[in-house]
Each structure stands twice: as structure tokens, then as C-alpha cells.
PDB file of C-alpha atoms in Angstrom:
ATOM      1  CA  UNK F   1      -6.618 -11.761  15.905  1.00 77.00           C
ATOM      2  CA  UNK F   2      -4.701 -14.980  15.232  1.00 87.00           C
ATOM      3  CA  UNK F   3      -5.432 -16.998  12.085  1.00 84.00           C
ATOM      4  CA  UNK F   4      -5.467 -20.769  11.798  1.00 87.00           C
ATOM      5  CA  UNK F   5      -1.778 -20.759  10.869  1.00 88.00           C
ATOM      6  CA  UNK F   6      -0.732 -18.913  14.032  1.00 90.00           C
ATOM      7  CA  UNK F   7      -0.115 -15.517  12.430  1.00 91.00           C
ATOM      8  CA  UNK F   8      -1.018 -12.439  14.481  1.00 93.00           C
ATOM      9  CA  UNK F   9      -3.097 -10.062  12.358  1.00 93.00           C
ATOM     10  CA  UNK F  10      -2.747  -6.486  13.684  1.00 95.00           C
ATOM     11  CA  UNK F  11      -2.552  -4.404  10.486  1.00 95.00           C
ATOM     12  CA  UNK F  12      -5.466  -3.162   8.352  1.00 96.00           C
ATOM     13  CA  UNK F  13      -5.147  -1.507   4.934  1.00 95.00           C
ATOM     14  CA  UNK F  14      -8.159   0.575   3.990  1.00 97.00           C
ATOM     15  CA  UNK F  15      -8.834   1.775   0.457  1.00 96.00           C
ATOM     16  CA  UNK F  16     -10.729   5.053   0.579  1.00 96.00           C
ATOM     17  CA  UNK F  17     -11.513   5.233  -3.118  1.00 95.00           C
ATOM     18  CA  UNK F  18     -10.875   3.562  -6.465  1.00 92.00           C
ATOM     19  CA  UNK F  19     -10.362   7.001  -8.058  1.00 92.00           C
ATOM     20  CA  UNK F  20      -6.931   8.354  -8.907  1.00 93.00           C
ATOM     21  CA  UNK F  21      -5.477  11.444 -10.556  1.00 94.00           C
ATOM     22  CA  UNK F  22      -2.828   9.343 -12.356  1.00 94.00           C
ATOM     23  CA  UNK F  23      -3.112   6.629 -14.965  1.00 92.00           C
ATOM     24  CA  UNK F  24      -0.082   4.424 -14.238  1.00 90.00           C
ATOM     25  CA  UNK F  25       0.352   1.864 -16.969  1.00 89.00           C
ATOM     26  CA  UNK F  26       0.495  -1.114 -14.544  1.00 87.00           C
ATOM     27  CA  UNK F  27      -2.583   0.062 -12.572  1.00 85.00           C
ATOM     28  CA  UNK F  28      -5.276   1.184 -15.003  1.00 81.00           C
ATOM     29  CA  UNK F  29      -5.960   2.035 -18.654  1.00 79.00           C
ATOM     30  CA  UNK F  30      -5.420   5.532 -19.982  1.00 79.00           C
ATOM     31  CA  UNK F  31      -9.181   6.214 -20.054  1.00 76.00           C
ATOM     32  CA  UNK F  32      -9.476   5.074 -16.439  1.00 71.00           C
ATOM     33  CA  UNK F  33     -11.731   2.395 -14.997  1.00 71.00           C
ATOM     34  CA  UNK F  34     -15.481   2.268 -14.456  1.00 74.00           C
ATOM     35  CA  UNK F  35     -15.644   3.905 -11.080  1.00 80.00           C
ATOM     36  CA  UNK F  36     -17.944   2.845  -8.282  1.00 86.00           C
ATOM     37  CA  UNK F  37     -20.487   5.456  -7.282  1.00 91.00           C
ATOM     38  CA  UNK F  38     -20.155   7.578  -4.171  1.00 90.00           C
ATOM     39  CA  UNK F  39     -23.132   5.802  -2.669  1.00 94.00           C
ATOM     40  CA  UNK F  40     -21.388   2.456  -2.930  1.00 95.00           C
ATOM     41  CA  UNK F  41     -18.240   3.393  -1.043  1.00 96.00           C
ATOM     42  CA  UNK F  42     -18.101   3.191   2.707  1.00 97.00           C
ATOM     43  CA  UNK F  43     -18.832   6.424   4.551  1.00 98.00           C
ATOM     44  CA  UNK F  44     -16.264   7.620   7.108  1.00 98.00           C
ATOM     45  CA  UNK F  45     -18.702   6.698   9.892  1.00 98.00           C
ATOM     46  CA  UNK F  46     -18.929   3.147   8.491  1.00 98.00           C
ATOM     47  CA  UNK F  47     -15.144   2.915   8.265  1.00 98.00           C
ATOM     48  CA  UNK F  48     -14.851   4.084  11.863  1.00 98.00           C
ATOM     49  CA  UNK F  49     -17.388   1.503  13.046  1.00 98.00           C
ATOM     50  CA  UNK F  50     -15.538  -1.314  11.288  1.00 98.00           C
ATOM     51  CA  UNK F  51     -12.213  -0.124  12.711  1.00 98.00           C
ATOM     52  CA  UNK F  52     -13.675   0.137  16.238  1.00 97.00           C
ATOM     53  CA  UNK F  53     -14.759  -3.524  16.029  1.00 97.00           C
ATOM     54  CA  UNK F  54     -11.385  -4.497  14.666  1.00 96.00           C
ATOM     55  CA  UNK F  55      -9.429  -2.721  17.347  1.00 96.00           C
ATOM     56  CA  UNK F  56     -11.369  -4.779  19.935  1.00 94.00           C
ATOM     57  CA  UNK F  57     -10.024  -7.836  18.117  1.00 94.00           C
ATOM     58  CA  UNK F  58      -6.433  -6.621  18.051  1.00 94.00           C
ATOM     59  CA  UNK F  59      -5.898  -4.354  15.023  1.00 96.00           C
ATOM     60  CA  UNK F  60      -3.308  -1.779  16.042  1.00 97.00           C
ATOM     61  CA  UNK F  61      -2.064  -0.216  12.798  1.00 97.00           C
ATOM     62  CA  UNK F  62      -4.056   1.229   9.880  1.00 97.00           C
ATOM     63  CA  UNK F  63      -2.822   2.248   6.425  1.00 97.00           C
ATOM     64  CA  UNK F  64      -5.030   4.447   4.232  1.00 97.00           C
ATOM     65  CA  UNK F  65      -4.680   3.812   0.486  1.00 96.00           C
ATOM     66  CA  UNK F  66      -6.602   4.111  -2.759  1.00 91.00           C
ATOM     67  CA  UNK F  67      -6.739   4.602  -5.656  1.00 91.00           C
ATOM     68  CA  UNK F  68      -5.377   7.899  -4.461  1.00 96.00           C
ATOM     69  CA  UNK F  69      -6.709   8.543  -0.954  1.00 97.00           C
ATOM     70  CA  UNK F  70      -6.160  12.321  -1.065  1.00 98.00           C
ATOM     71  CA  UNK F  71      -8.696  12.749  -3.875  1.00 97.00           C
ATOM     72  CA  UNK F  72     -11.382  11.854  -1.304  1.00 97.00           C
ATOM     73  CA  UNK F  73     -12.624  14.890   0.610  1.00 96.00           C
ATOM     74  CA  UNK F  74     -11.660  15.375   4.269  1.00 97.00           C
ATOM     75  CA  UNK F  75      -9.096  12.593   4.470  1.00 98.00           C
ATOM     76  CA  UNK F  76      -7.437  14.377   7.414  1.00 98.00           C
ATOM     77  CA  UNK F  77     -10.686  14.211   9.360  1.00 98.00           C
ATOM     78  CA  UNK F  78     -10.751  10.425   8.967  1.00 98.00           C
ATOM     79  CA  UNK F  79      -7.133  10.264  10.185  1.00 98.00           C
ATOM     80  CA  UNK F  80      -8.120  12.207  13.291  1.00 98.00           C
ATOM     81  CA  UNK F  81     -11.127   9.928  13.907  1.00 98.00           C
ATOM     82  CA  UNK F  82      -9.074   6.723  13.560  1.00 98.00           C
ATOM     83  CA  UNK F  83      -6.243   8.030  15.695  1.00 98.00           C
ATOM     84  CA  UNK F  84      -8.773   8.562  18.491  1.00 97.00           C
ATOM     85  CA  UNK F  85      -9.848   4.914  18.618  1.00 98.00           C
ATOM     86  CA  UNK F  86      -8.589   3.064  21.711  1.00 96.00           C
ATOM     87  CA  UNK F  87      -5.829   0.624  20.779  1.00 96.00           C
ATOM     88  CA  UNK F  88      -4.726   2.282  17.555  1.00 97.00           C
ATOM     89  CA  UNK F  89      -0.983   2.836  17.588  1.00 97.00           C
ATOM     90  CA  UNK F  90      -0.394   4.203  14.079  1.00 97.00           C
ATOM     91  CA  UNK F  91      -2.345   5.634  11.221  1.00 98.00           C
ATOM     92  CA  UNK F  92      -0.330   5.996   8.024  1.00 97.00           C
ATOM     93  CA  UNK F  93      -1.010   7.009   4.406  1.00 97.00           C
ATOM     94  CA  UNK F  94       0.182   5.916   0.976  1.00 97.00           C
ATOM     95  CA  UNK F  95      -0.134   8.590  -1.735  1.00 98.00           C
ATOM     96  CA  UNK F  96       1.174   9.463  -5.174  1.00 97.00           C
ATOM     97  CA  UNK F  97       2.124  12.862  -3.720  1.00 98.00           C
ATOM     98  CA  UNK F  98       0.339  15.135  -6.136  1.00 98.00           C
ATOM     99  CA  UNK F  99      -2.036  16.608  -3.527  1.00 98.00           C
ATOM    100  CA  UNK F 100       0.257  16.037  -0.569  1.00 98.00           C
ATOM    101  CA  UNK F 101       1.771  19.520  -0.459  1.00 97.00           C
ATOM    102  CA  UNK F 102      -1.568  21.256   0.002  1.00 97.00           C
ATOM    103  CA  UNK F 103      -3.076  18.637   2.361  1.00 98.00           C
ATOM    104  CA  UNK F 104      -0.045  17.835   4.518  1.00 98.00           C
ATOM    105  CA  UNK F 105      -0.669  20.503   7.194  1.00 98.00           C
ATOM    106  CA  UNK F 106      -4.096  19.085   7.897  1.00 98.00           C
ATOM    107  CA  UNK F 107      -2.837  15.497   7.925  1.00 98.00           C
ATOM    108  CA  UNK F 108      -0.025  16.344  10.370  1.00 98.00           C
ATOM    109  CA  UNK F 109      -2.405  18.257  12.620  1.00 98.00           C
ATOM    110  CA  UNK F 110      -4.713  15.220  12.578  1.00 98.00           C
ATOM    111  CA  UNK F 111      -1.861  13.007  13.792  1.00 98.00           C
ATOM    112  CA  UNK F 112      -0.802  10.986  10.784  1.00 98.00           C
ATOM    113  CA  UNK F 113       2.290   8.959  11.746  1.00 97.00           C
ATOM    114  CA  UNK F 114       3.956   8.183   8.376  1.00 97.00           C
ATOM    115  CA  UNK F 115       3.642   9.020   4.697  1.00 98.00           C
ATOM    116  CA  UNK F 116       4.568   6.637   1.868  1.00 97.00           C
ATOM    117  CA  UNK F 117       4.974   8.289  -1.510  1.00 98.00           C
ATOM    118  CA  UNK F 118       4.794   6.231  -4.681  1.00 96.00           C
ATOM    119  CA  UNK F 119       7.383   7.354  -7.258  1.00 97.00           C
ATOM    120  CA  UNK F 120       8.917   5.198  -9.949  1.00 96.00           C
ATOM    121  CA  UNK F 121      11.334   7.632 -11.577  1.00 97.00           C
ATOM    122  CA  UNK F 122      12.875  11.098 -11.198  1.00 97.00           C
ATOM    123  CA  UNK F 123      12.978  11.607 -14.951  1.00 96.00           C
ATOM    124  CA  UNK F 124      10.105  13.917 -16.074  1.00 96.00           C
ATOM    125  CA  UNK F 125       9.718  12.236 -19.480  1.00 96.00           C
ATOM    126  CA  UNK F 126       9.694   8.719 -18.032  1.00 96.00           C
ATOM    127  CA  UNK F 127       7.325   9.849 -15.241  1.00 97.00           C
ATOM    128  CA  UNK F 128       4.889  11.093 -17.881  1.00 96.00           C
ATOM    129  CA  UNK F 129       5.292   7.839 -19.828  1.00 95.00           C
ATOM    130  CA  UNK F 130       4.479   5.723 -16.765  1.00 94.00           C
ATOM    131  CA  UNK F 131       1.717   7.863 -15.249  1.00 96.00           C
ATOM    132  CA  UNK F 132       0.303   9.456 -18.430  1.00 94.00           C
ATOM    133  CA  UNK F 133       0.381  12.736 -16.536  1.00 96.00           C
ATOM    134  CA  UNK F 134       2.873  15.659 -16.411  1.00 96.00           C
ATOM    135  CA  UNK F 135       3.055  16.420 -12.674  1.00 96.00           C
ATOM    136  CA  UNK F 136       6.380  15.221 -11.359  1.00 98.00           C
ATOM    137  CA  UNK F 137       7.068  18.677  -9.927  1.00 98.00           C
ATOM    138  CA  UNK F 138       4.009  18.431  -7.726  1.00 98.00           C
ATOM    139  CA  UNK F 139       5.073  15.034  -6.425  1.00 98.00           C
ATOM    140  CA  UNK F 140       8.539  16.289  -5.554  1.00 98.00           C
ATOM    141  CA  UNK F 141       7.015  19.348  -3.830  1.00 98.00           C
ATOM    142  CA  UNK F 142       4.890  16.984  -1.734  1.00 98.00           C
ATOM    143  CA  UNK F 143       7.979  14.900  -0.923  1.00 98.00           C
ATOM    144  CA  UNK F 144       9.916  17.952   0.183  1.00 97.00           C
ATOM    145  CA  UNK F 145       7.004  19.115   2.304  1.00 97.00           C
ATOM    146  CA  UNK F 146       6.860  15.709   4.045  1.00 98.00           C
ATOM    147  CA  UNK F 147      10.611  15.789   4.661  1.00 97.00           C
ATOM    148  CA  UNK F 148      10.082  19.151   6.295  1.00 97.00           C
ATOM    149  CA  UNK F 149       8.042  17.527   9.064  1.00 96.00           C
ATOM    150  CA  UNK F 150      10.578  15.859  11.398  1.00 93.00           C
ATOM    151  CA  UNK F 151       7.821  14.041  13.295  1.00 93.00           C
ATOM    152  CA  UNK F 152       6.843  12.119  10.174  1.00 96.00           C
ATOM    153  CA  UNK F 153       8.351   8.834   8.979  1.00 96.00           C
ATOM    154  CA  UNK F 154       8.753   9.214   5.185  1.00 97.00           C
ATOM    155  CA  UNK F 155       9.218   6.377   2.722  1.00 97.00           C
ATOM    156  CA  UNK F 156       9.342   6.298  -1.051  1.00 97.00           C
ATOM    157  CA  UNK F 157       7.853   3.275  -2.881  1.00 96.00           C
ATOM    158  CA  UNK F 158       9.178   2.395  -6.344  1.00 95.00           C
ATOM    159  CA  UNK F 159       7.757  -0.287  -8.604  1.00 92.00           C
ATOM    160  CA  UNK F 160      10.688  -0.942 -11.006  1.00 90.00           C
ATOM    161  CA  UNK F 161       8.817  -0.617 -14.261  1.00 88.00           C
ATOM    162  CA  UNK F 162      11.683   1.527 -15.612  1.00 85.00           C
ATOM    163  CA  UNK F 163      14.599  -0.893 -15.505  1.00 82.00           C
ATOM    164  CA  UNK F 164      17.501   1.352 -16.538  1.00 89.00           C
ATOM    165  CA  UNK F 165      20.315   1.239 -13.983  1.00 94.00           C
ATOM    166  CA  UNK F 166      20.421   5.017 -13.796  1.00 95.00           C
ATOM    167  CA  UNK F 167      16.816   5.050 -12.588  1.00 95.00           C
ATOM    168  CA  UNK F 168      17.518   2.722  -9.647  1.00 96.00           C
ATOM    169  CA  UNK F 169      20.693   4.677  -8.754  1.00 97.00           C
ATOM    170  CA  UNK F 170      18.890   8.078  -8.796  1.00 97.00           C
ATOM    171  CA  UNK F 171      15.951   6.865  -6.713  1.00 97.00           C
ATOM    172  CA  UNK F 172      18.193   5.203  -4.147  1.00 98.00           C
ATOM    173  CA  UNK F 173      20.227   8.407  -4.003  1.00 97.00           C
ATOM    174  CA  UNK F 174      17.276  10.113  -2.354  1.00 98.00           C
ATOM    175  CA  UNK F 175      17.998   7.989   0.757  1.00 98.00           C
ATOM    176  CA  UNK F 176      21.587   9.119   0.724  1.00 97.00           C
ATOM    177  CA  UNK F 177      20.781  12.788   0.761  1.00 94.00           C
ATOM    178  CA  UNK F 178      17.553  12.777   2.817  1.00 97.00           C
ATOM    179  CA  UNK F 179      16.164  11.132   5.974  1.00 96.00           C
ATOM    180  CA  UNK F 180      13.849   8.762   4.143  1.00 96.00           C
ATOM    181  CA  UNK F 181      13.746   5.095   3.204  1.00 97.00           C
ATOM    182  CA  UNK F 182      13.529   4.055  -0.474  1.00 98.00           C
ATOM    183  CA  UNK F 183      11.794   0.715  -1.106  1.00 96.00           C
ATOM    184  CA  UNK F 184      11.693  -1.272  -4.319  1.00 95.00           C
ATOM    185  CA  UNK F 185       8.497  -3.326  -4.725  1.00 89.00           C
ATOM    186  CA  UNK F 186       8.289  -6.312  -7.074  1.00 84.00           C
ATOM    187  CA  UNK F 187       5.565  -5.960  -9.696  1.00 79.00           C
ATOM    188  CA  UNK F 188       2.518  -7.962  -8.587  1.00 69.00           C
ATOM    189  CA  UNK F 189       0.723  -9.975 -11.300  1.00 65.00           C
ATOM    190  CA  UNK F 190      -2.623  -8.321 -10.448  1.00 67.00           C
ATOM    191  CA  UNK F 191      -4.834  -6.596 -12.993  1.00 63.00           C
ATOM    192  CA  UNK F 192      -2.787  -4.611 -15.504  1.00 61.00           C
ATOM    193  CA  UNK F 193       0.394  -5.525 -13.652  1.00 63.00           C
ATOM    194  CA  UNK F 194       0.233  -8.939 -15.323  1.00 64.00           C
ATOM    195  CA  UNK F 195       1.496  -7.344 -18.527  1.00 70.00           C
ATOM    196  CA  UNK F 196       4.850  -6.375 -16.937  1.00 70.00           C
ATOM    197  CA  UNK F 197       7.692  -8.695 -15.838  1.00 71.00           C
ATOM    198  CA  UNK F 198       8.907  -8.001 -12.341  1.00 70.00           C
ATOM    199  CA  UNK F 199      12.450  -6.858 -11.553  1.00 79.00           C
ATOM    200  CA  UNK F 200      13.965  -9.154  -8.956  1.00 86.00           C
ATOM    201  CA  UNK F 201      15.629  -7.863  -5.814  1.00 89.00           C
ATOM    202  CA  UNK F 202      19.108  -9.332  -6.465  1.00 91.00           C
ATOM    203  CA  UNK F 203      19.530  -7.565  -9.793  1.00 92.00           C
ATOM    204  CA  UNK F 204      18.647  -4.188  -8.244  1.00 94.00           C
ATOM    205  CA  UNK F 205      21.038  -4.797  -5.333  1.00 95.00           C
ATOM    206  CA  UNK F 206      23.843  -5.520  -7.793  1.00 96.00           C
ATOM    207  CA  UNK F 207      23.239  -2.174  -9.542  1.00 96.00           C
ATOM    208  CA  UNK F 208      23.114  -0.242  -6.260  1.00 97.00           C
ATOM    209  CA  UNK F 209      26.224  -1.865  -4.847  1.00 97.00           C
ATOM    210  CA  UNK F 210      28.155  -0.957  -8.007  1.00 97.00           C
ATOM    211  CA  UNK F 211      27.098   2.664  -7.472  1.00 97.00           C
ATOM    212  CA  UNK F 212      27.213   3.020  -3.696  1.00 98.00           C
ATOM    213  CA  UNK F 213      29.184   0.128  -2.213  1.00 97.00           C
ATOM    214  CA  UNK F 214      28.216  -2.895  -0.059  1.00 97.00           C
ATOM    215  CA  UNK F 215      24.677  -3.133   1.224  1.00 97.00           C
ATOM    216  CA  UNK F 216      24.486  -4.522   4.778  1.00 97.00           C
ATOM    217  CA  UNK F 217      21.230  -6.131   5.907  1.00 94.00           C
ATOM    218  CA  UNK F 218      19.626  -4.812   9.056  1.00 92.00           C
ATOM    219  CA  UNK F 219      17.078  -6.445  11.323  1.00 81.00           C
ATOM    220  CA  UNK F 220      15.493  -3.109  12.174  1.00 82.00           C
ATOM    221  CA  UNK F 221      11.814  -2.664  11.273  1.00 79.00           C
ATOM    222  CA  UNK F 222      10.612   0.585   9.815  1.00 78.00           C
ATOM    223  CA  UNK F 223       6.871   0.151   9.478  1.00 73.00           C
ATOM    224  CA  UNK F 224       4.049  -2.331   9.643  1.00 71.00           C
ATOM    225  CA  UNK F 225       4.728  -4.523   6.662  1.00 70.00           C
ATOM    226  CA  UNK F 226       7.106  -7.156   5.315  1.00 74.00           C
ATOM    227  CA  UNK F 227       9.851  -4.906   3.915  1.00 86.00           C
ATOM    228  CA  UNK F 228      13.455  -5.864   4.758  1.00 90.00           C
ATOM    229  CA  UNK F 229      16.136  -3.198   4.749  1.00 95.00           C
ATOM    230  CA  UNK F 230      19.821  -2.628   4.012  1.00 96.00           C
ATOM    231  CA  UNK F 231      22.187   0.078   5.190  1.00 96.00           C
ATOM    232  CA  UNK F 232      24.721   1.827   2.967  1.00 97.00           C
ATOM    233  CA  UNK F 233      27.690   3.846   4.152  1.00 97.00           C
ATOM    234  CA  UNK F 234      27.024   7.548   4.041  1.00 97.00           C
ATOM    235  CA  UNK F 235      23.218   7.129   3.654  1.00 98.00           C
ATOM    236  CA  UNK F 236      20.791   8.986   5.911  1.00 97.00           C
ATOM    237  CA  UNK F 237      18.035   6.484   5.125  1.00 97.00           C
ATOM    238  CA  UNK F 238      17.765   2.780   4.337  1.00 97.00           C
ATOM    239  CA  UNK F 239      17.121   0.889   1.088  1.00 97.00           C
ATOM    240  CA  UNK F 240      14.252  -1.629   1.361  1.00 95.00           C
ATOM    241  CA  UNK F 241      12.773  -4.416  -0.684  1.00 93.00           C
ATOM    242  CA  UNK F 242       9.259  -5.771  -0.727  1.00 87.00           C
ATOM    243  CA  UNK F 243       9.757  -8.964  -2.718  1.00 77.00           C
ATOM    244  CA  UNK F 244       6.519 -10.934  -2.575  1.00 65.00           C
ATOM    245  CA  UNK F 245       7.563 -13.239  -5.433  1.00 65.00           C
ATOM    246  CA  UNK F 246      11.293 -13.914  -4.985  1.00 64.00           C
ATOM    247  CA  UNK F 247      11.299 -13.672  -1.181  1.00 60.00           C
ATOM    248  CA  UNK F 248       7.861 -14.972  -0.284  1.00 61.00           C
ATOM    249  CA  UNK F 249       6.869 -13.623   3.138  1.00 68.00           C
ATOM    250  CA  UNK F 250       3.364 -15.106   3.531  1.00 75.00           C
ATOM    251  CA  UNK F 251       4.354 -16.915   6.731  1.00 74.00           C
ATOM    252  CA  UNK F 252       4.860 -13.494   8.358  1.00 78.00           C
ATOM    253  CA  UNK F 253       1.850 -11.734   6.824  1.00 85.00           C
ATOM    254  CA  UNK F 254       0.080  -9.619   9.445  1.00 90.00           C
ATOM    255  CA  UNK F 255      -2.565  -7.805   7.340  1.00 90.00           C
ATOM    256  CA  UNK F 256      -6.058  -7.813   5.942  1.00 93.00           C
ATOM    257  CA  UNK F 257      -7.486  -5.394   3.338  1.00 93.00           C
ATOM    258  CA  UNK F 258     -10.708  -3.435   3.236  1.00 96.00           C
ATOM    259  CA  UNK F 259     -11.811  -2.211  -0.196  1.00 94.00           C
ATOM    260  CA  UNK F 260     -13.521   1.094  -0.732  1.00 95.00           C
ATOM    261  CA  UNK F 261     -16.912  -0.567  -1.072  1.00 95.00           C
ATOM    262  CA  UNK F 262     -16.488  -2.582   2.162  1.00 96.00           C
ATOM    263  CA  UNK F 263     -15.128  -5.950   1.030  1.00 95.00           C
ATOM    264  CA  UNK F 264     -12.762  -7.406   3.654  1.00 95.00           C
ATOM    265  CA  UNK F 265     -10.039  -9.595   2.056  1.00 91.00           C
ATOM    266  CA  UNK F 266      -7.610 -11.938   3.779  1.00 87.00           C
ATOM    267  CA  UNK F 267      -5.169 -12.097   0.864  1.00 83.00           C
ATOM    268  CA  UNK F 268      -4.371  -9.817  -2.104  1.00 76.00           C
ATOM    269  CA  UNK F 269      -4.500 -12.665  -4.615  1.00 66.00           C
ATOM    270  CA  UNK F 270      -7.917 -14.112  -3.873  1.00 72.00           C
ATOM    271  CA  UNK F 271     -11.450 -12.783  -4.308  1.00 71.00           C
ATOM    272  CA  UNK F 272     -12.569 -14.470  -1.108  1.00 81.00           C
ATOM    273  CA  UNK F 273     -13.777 -12.234   1.672  1.00 88.00           C
ATOM    274  CA  UNK F 274     -16.875 -10.802   3.299  1.00 94.00           C
ATOM    275  CA  UNK F 275     -19.100  -7.849   2.418  1.00 96.00           C
ATOM    276  CA  UNK F 276     -19.050  -5.740   5.565  1.00 98.00           C
ATOM    277  CA  UNK F 277     -21.044  -2.967   3.871  1.00 98.00           C
ATOM    278  CA  UNK F 278     -23.999  -5.305   3.457  1.00 98.00           C
ATOM    279  CA  UNK F 279     -23.880  -6.153   7.153  1.00 98.00           C
ATOM    280  CA  UNK F 280     -23.711  -2.471   8.074  1.00 98.00           C
ATOM    281  CA  UNK F 281     -26.479  -1.305   5.796  1.00 97.00           C
ATOM    282  CA  UNK F 282     -28.886  -4.138   6.664  1.00 97.00           C
ATOM    283  CA  UNK F 283     -28.768  -3.077  10.290  1.00 97.00           C
ATOM    284  CA  UNK F 284     -26.298  -5.688  11.488  1.00 97.00           C
ATOM    285  CA  UNK F 285     -25.116  -5.513  15.063  1.00 97.00           C
ATOM    286  CA  UNK F 286     -21.517  -4.997  16.191  1.00 97.00           C
ATOM    287  CA  UNK F 287     -21.532  -8.646  17.259  1.00 97.00           C
ATOM    288  CA  UNK F 288     -22.471  -9.748  13.711  1.00 97.00           C
ATOM    289  CA  UNK F 289     -19.834  -7.446  12.227  1.00 97.00           C
ATOM    290  CA  UNK F 290     -17.173  -8.761  14.611  1.00 97.00           C
ATOM    291  CA  UNK F 291     -18.057 -12.379  13.870  1.00 96.00           C
ATOM    292  CA  UNK F 292     -17.692 -11.797  10.135  1.00 97.00           C
ATOM    293  CA  UNK F 293     -14.316 -10.171  10.683  1.00 96.00           C
ATOM    294  CA  UNK F 294     -13.204 -13.050  12.875  1.00 94.00           C
ATOM    295  CA  UNK F 295     -14.133 -15.551  10.194  1.00 94.00           C
ATOM    296  CA  UNK F 296     -12.083 -13.807   7.513  1.00 93.00           C
ATOM    297  CA  UNK F 297      -9.095 -13.594   9.841  1.00 91.00           C
ATOM    298  CA  UNK F 298      -9.324 -17.267  10.720  1.00 92.00           C
ATOM    299  CA  UNK F 299      -9.753 -18.336   7.079  1.00 89.00           C
ATOM    300  CA  UNK F 300      -6.946 -16.170   5.789  1.00 87.00           C
ATOM    301  CA  UNK F 301      -5.130 -18.232   3.090  1.00 83.00           C
ATOM    302  CA  UNK F 302      -1.788 -19.770   4.021  1.00 79.00           C
ATOM    303  CA  UNK F 303      -0.072 -18.046   1.072  1.00 72.00           C
ATOM    304  CA  UNK F 304      -0.405 -16.672  -2.416  1.00 59.00           C
ATOM    305  CA  UNK F 305       0.578 -18.765  -5.445  1.00 61.00           C
ATOM    306  CA  UNK F 306       1.395 -16.140  -8.086  1.00 59.00           C
ATOM    307  CA  UNK F 307       3.006 -17.674 -11.175  1.00 55.00           C
ATOM    308  CA  UNK F 308       2.321 -21.165  -9.832  1.00 58.00           C
ATOM    309  CA  UNK F 309      -1.300 -22.028 -10.488  1.00 61.00           C
ATOM    310  CA  UNK F 310      -4.457 -20.108 -11.321  1.00 61.00           C
ATOM    311  CA  UNK F 311      -7.891 -20.806  -9.942  1.00 58.00           C
ATOM    312  CA  UNK F 312     -11.425 -19.455 -10.281  1.00 54.00           C
ATOM    313  CA  UNK F 313     -10.944 -17.865  -6.866  1.00 56.00           C
ATOM    314  CA  UNK F 314      -8.112 -15.571  -8.028  1.00 56.00           C
ATOM    315  CA  UNK F 315      -8.774 -11.832  -7.861  1.00 55.00           C
ATOM    316  CA  UNK F 316      -9.804 -10.387 -11.211  1.00 56.00           C
ATOM    317  CA  UNK F 317     -10.045  -6.698 -10.302  1.00 61.00           C
ATOM    318  CA  UNK F 318      -7.335  -4.092 -10.843  1.00 59.00           C
ATOM    319  CA  UNK F 319      -5.126  -2.903  -7.954  1.00 59.00           C
ATOM    320  CA  UNK F 320      -6.909   0.463  -7.864  1.00 59.00           C
ATOM    321  CA  UNK F 321     -10.185  -1.379  -7.220  1.00 63.00           C
ATOM    322  CA  UNK F 322      -8.684  -3.568  -4.478  1.00 66.00           C
ATOM    323  CA  UNK F 323      -6.529  -1.027  -2.673  1.00 63.00           C
ATOM    324  CA  UNK F 324      -2.815  -0.632  -3.320  1.00 61.00           C
TER     325      UNK F 324
END
């Protein structure tokens, strides 16, 4: 699984659904989006077949996303199925945390390796403003449940849409008092995110160093993706940054994305890809499926060009429809 630019592609992100129980302002409108029908999304058997072909090509790590993946029934069963595939090293999950408390025992029993929880603020009023829902307590309960499982790697993902210094300091403080990593993710100009300016990494670092002291970079890796991390004295966890715009990491990109309806994408920005669902449902062989996957890997774009130029090939769908 090496593309034409010499990058090893060993990481697959799978969107299980475009549905979500939140309405975050940078992800979808308050009334929600026009959802794809259940018949249009890949079945778990179809996902397993695609993943089996991809493991034979070198995929080793899988992330389950959405929408909100836990709104889809029997998510833990899919985790168990994927963990059983030869060659798979890790199966992880990104969630908003609302349903995590009740579903975590099943996920852990199924063998999930890590949980990423999306949380942009610890302030209940601001949480409701961002998500248009009043359920911060449920998210925090899910976070505490995950922290209660020592075998799990736990990370918190924050998109800095609330730019007050106190918000950054409070979120980072979770890594001081708990064994988890807090990552700040630059706003991507995709879908409704185009309406919001991104907060750059350096400005957040300045705020955190004023509050907690010097941040020392570390070369350690704590996951499958491009996040780079810093240590702070007295912190149990690390502070990370995923800065696709100010610290472009396309040359190290190791991932492809599979949407809920079976579209395999080489790059988040571009519509280009292949409809694996069509191959599956028209009776395609594993060889045909594998060849289509190979082509997308080989043709993976060299980089994104957000804020540089726009083309007719740019992705027009919202993040919830692509897979976050």
C-alpha cells in the first residue's frame, strides 16, 4: 500500500453513519442534513469484506467514525469482527461521548484499543451553544467511564471554535489531572466549517504556556495519525496539535477514508474516489475490489490546497457526510 509519492498507506478511517445526536455549528445545520437511507449505507458484512481486502494490501489500523458511530446499532459487534481480521493491529473509535457510558462495556469486551472523545468546551452554556444540545453531563460521564478502563488509550479532540483563553486552559487541564491526551485540531474549511476562521497552533501554545509553563516537544507517537505532542511539567498526559493548515503534514499522510455509503477517498479535500458499494452490490469479485482500492491508493493526491485554490474537484459535502 504505497502511493506514487512513496507514502505507506496503512490506516483506514470508516464512517459508519452520517447521523448524529448533536448539531455542532461547524458540522451541520440545526435542522440536520438530508440523511442517506439505511439501504444506502454499507452493511457490516460489506465493511468487513472491504477491510479484509485492504488488510491483504497492508492496512493495519482502523478508525470508526461518523457522524456519530455509536448511534448505529451493534457497533461493538463490528469492532469484534474487525479485530479478528488477520493483520489488523488496532481498531479505535471517535465519538462525541453521549452514548459512550452505556456502550463502553461492550466495546471494551469486543477489543477496542482506543477512544477519542470530541469535546470543545467544559462550559455547559457554551457546549449547548456549539452543539445545540444540553448533554455535557453525559459526555463527561462517558469520558470518566473511558478513563476507568486502564487498557484503553483515551484522547480528547477539541476544535477551537470557542477562542477564549479560559476555554483552552480548562481543556488542557484535563491532561494534567488525568491520564489522557488533549489535542487541538485546526478548523478545516470543509462544509459548514468554512464559516469559521481556524485558531492557529502557536496562539494556543502561547496561552497554555502562560498558564502551565514551557511546552517541550516530544517525538513519541500516540496513535495512527499526524498529531504532534508536547509535554508539560506535572501533566499526566500530553498536549497535541493536529494542524493541517499551519503545519501541513501531507507528505506524511498514511490514511484513506471510506464513507458510510462506500465511497473510498484518498484525500479529505477532494471528491475523487471510487464507489466500492457499487462493486460489491453488482457482484464484483475480491480481485476487482482490490484493484479499485489499489488505484485509489496509487492516485492519492500529493496534498490538499485549502485556502490556496479552489477547483471543481473539491469536496462539497459536509464533514458528517464524509466521515470526521
